[in-house]
PDB file of C-alpha atoms in Angstrom:
ATOM      1  CA  MET A   1       6.349 -12.865  -1.406  1.00 45.00           C
ATOM      2  CA  ALA A   2       3.878 -14.613   0.850  1.00 50.00           C
ATOM      3  CA  GLY A   3       6.190 -14.250   3.824  1.00 58.00           C
ATOM      4  CA  SER A   4       6.372 -10.469   3.606  1.00 62.00           C
ATOM      5  CA  ALA A   5       2.600  -9.748   3.604  1.00 60.00           C
ATOM      6  CA  HIS A   6       3.265  -7.003   1.054  1.00 66.00           C
ATOM      7  CA  GLY A   7       0.064  -5.104   0.348  1.00 68.00           C
ATOM      8  CA  HIS A   8      -2.200  -7.121   2.610  1.00 81.00           C
ATOM      9  CA  THR A   9      -3.638  -4.113   4.432  1.00 87.00           C
ATOM     10  CA  PRO A  10      -7.009  -2.355   4.397  1.00 89.00           C
ATOM     11  CA  ALA A  11      -5.348   0.718   2.852  1.00 89.00           C
ATOM     12  CA  ALA A  12      -3.879  -1.299  -0.020  1.00 89.00           C
ATOM     13  CA  TRP A  13      -7.045  -3.259  -0.719  1.00 92.00           C
ATOM     14  CA  THR A  14      -9.261  -0.171  -0.655  1.00 94.00           C
ATOM     15  CA  GLY A  15      -6.974   1.820  -2.936  1.00 93.00           C
ATOM     16  CA  VAL A  16      -6.664  -1.017  -5.443  1.00 94.00           C
ATOM     17  CA  ILE A  17     -10.399  -1.781  -5.507  1.00 96.00           C
ATOM     18  CA  ILE A  18     -11.352   1.864  -6.063  1.00 97.00           C
ATOM     19  CA  SER A  19      -8.687   2.210  -8.767  1.00 97.00           C
ATOM     20  CA  PHE A  20      -9.898  -0.987 -10.457  1.00 97.00           C
ATOM     21  CA  ILE A  21     -13.444   0.363 -10.528  1.00 97.00           C
ATOM     22  CA  GLY A  22     -12.082   3.560 -12.075  1.00 97.00           C
ATOM     23  CA  PHE A  23     -10.266   1.574 -14.779  1.00 97.00           C
ATOM     24  CA  CYS A  24     -13.494  -0.300 -15.530  1.00 97.00           C
ATOM     25  CA  ILE A  25     -15.425   2.963 -15.812  1.00 97.00           C
ATOM     26  CA  ALA A  26     -12.759   4.475 -18.064  1.00 97.00           C
ATOM     27  CA  GLY A  27     -12.687   1.345 -20.223  1.00 97.00           C
ATOM     28  CA  VAL A  28     -16.443   1.324 -20.763  1.00 97.00           C
ATOM     29  CA  PHE A  29     -16.490   4.973 -21.735  1.00 97.00           C
ATOM     30  CA  MET A  30     -13.454   4.559 -23.983  1.00 96.00           C
ATOM     31  CA  VAL A  31     -15.287   1.872 -25.947  1.00 96.00           C
ATOM     32  CA  ALA A  32     -18.376   4.093 -26.012  1.00 95.00           C
ATOM     33  CA  ALA A  33     -16.229   6.983 -27.368  1.00 95.00           C
ATOM     34  CA  ASN A  34     -17.301   9.266 -24.515  1.00 95.00           C
ATOM     35  CA  THR A  35     -14.369  11.489 -23.557  1.00 96.00           C
ATOM     36  CA  ALA A  36     -15.958  13.004 -20.466  1.00 97.00           C
ATOM     37  CA  GLY A  37     -16.823   9.575 -19.048  1.00 96.00           C
ATOM     38  CA  PHE A  38     -13.304   8.327 -19.723  1.00 97.00           C
ATOM     39  CA  TRP A  39     -11.768  11.207 -17.763  1.00 97.00           C
ATOM     40  CA  ALA A  40     -14.297  10.719 -14.984  1.00 97.00           C
ATOM     41  CA  GLY A  41     -13.089   7.112 -14.712  1.00 97.00           C
ATOM     42  CA  MET A  42      -9.479   8.280 -14.614  1.00 97.00           C
ATOM     43  CA  ALA A  43     -10.420  10.690 -11.823  1.00 98.00           C
ATOM     44  CA  VAL A  44     -11.780   7.702  -9.867  1.00 97.00           C
ATOM     45  CA  VAL A  45      -8.415   5.945 -10.413  1.00 97.00           C
ATOM     46  CA  VAL A  46      -6.581   8.917  -8.912  1.00 97.00           C
ATOM     47  CA  LEU A  47      -9.126   9.079  -6.089  1.00 97.00           C
ATOM     48  CA  GLY A  48      -8.328   5.446  -5.258  1.00 96.00           C
ATOM     49  CA  GLY A  49      -4.661   6.327  -4.846  1.00 94.00           C
ATOM     50  CA  VAL A  50      -5.471   9.331  -2.673  1.00 96.00           C
ATOM     51  CA  ILE A  51      -7.801   7.315  -0.457  1.00 96.00           C
ATOM     52  CA  GLY A  52      -5.225   4.521  -0.118  1.00 92.00           C
ATOM     53  CA  LEU A  53      -2.570   7.041   0.933  1.00 92.00           C
ATOM     54  CA  ALA A  54      -4.938   8.723   3.369  1.00 93.00           C
ATOM     55  CA  MET A  55      -5.769   5.368   4.957  1.00 91.00           C
ATOM     56  CA  ARG A  56      -2.068   4.548   5.196  1.00 88.00           C
ATOM     57  CA  VAL A  57      -1.396   7.845   6.957  1.00 88.00           C
ATOM     58  CA  ALA A  58      -4.340   7.103   9.278  1.00 90.00           C
ATOM     59  CA  GLY A  59      -2.584   3.890  10.371  1.00 85.00           C
ATOM     60  CA  MET A  60      -4.337   1.285   8.243  1.00 83.00           C
ATOM     61  CA  GLY A  61      -1.230   0.483   6.183  1.00 80.00           C
ATOM     62  CA  MET A  62       1.852  -1.540   7.002  1.00 78.00           C
ATOM     63  CA  PRO A  63       3.949  -0.093   9.815  1.00 73.00           C
ATOM     64  CA  LYS A  64       7.540   0.811   8.989  1.00 71.00           C
ATOM     65  CA  GLU A  65      10.094  -1.690  10.221  1.00 71.00           C
ATOM     66  CA  SER A  66      12.606  -0.773  12.865  1.00 73.00           C
ATOM     67  CA  ALA A  67      16.340  -1.049  12.243  1.00 76.00           C
ATOM     68  CA  ALA A  68      16.462  -4.034  14.617  1.00 78.00           C
ATOM     69  CA  VAL A  69      13.918  -5.967  12.563  1.00 77.00           C
ATOM     70  CA  VAL A  70      15.767  -5.239   9.316  1.00 79.00           C
ATOM     71  CA  ALA A  71      19.089  -6.321  10.864  1.00 82.00           C
ATOM     72  CA  ALA A  72      17.559  -9.534  12.240  1.00 84.00           C
ATOM     73  CA  ARG A  73      16.064 -10.403   8.841  1.00 83.00           C
ATOM     74  CA  GLU A  74      19.396  -9.811   7.101  1.00 86.00           C
ATOM     75  CA  ALA A  75      21.204 -11.948   9.672  1.00 86.00           C
ATOM     76  CA  ALA A  76      18.689 -14.766   9.244  1.00 85.00           C
ATOM     77  CA  THR A  77      18.993 -14.576   5.453  1.00 85.00           C
ATOM     78  CA  LEU A  78      22.796 -14.761   5.627  1.00 82.00           C
ATOM     79  CA  LYS A  79      22.615 -17.665   8.063  1.00 80.00           C
ATOM     80  CA  ALA A  80      20.166 -19.536   5.819  1.00 79.00           C
ATOM     81  CA  ARG A  81      22.426 -19.110   2.784  1.00 80.00           C
ATOM     82  CA  ALA A  82      25.509 -20.415   4.608  1.00 71.00           C
TER      83      ALA A  82
END
């Protein structure tokens, strides 16, 4: 997985960090038996996903690979296996 750089983008990191904070908020309020606080934390989780997607659309995510890159990777994989 280290060779693919999957998720190593500002969009991915920002979305995950905001969602993690939301899970922490929801967890604290779940233990405290506060329903409104729990749902507020879940709203922060959703907000993290929305912000991550918005950053990806703005160009801070991984670019899509061209057909040539995909074909070259497949050819290299087949050559390595042979």
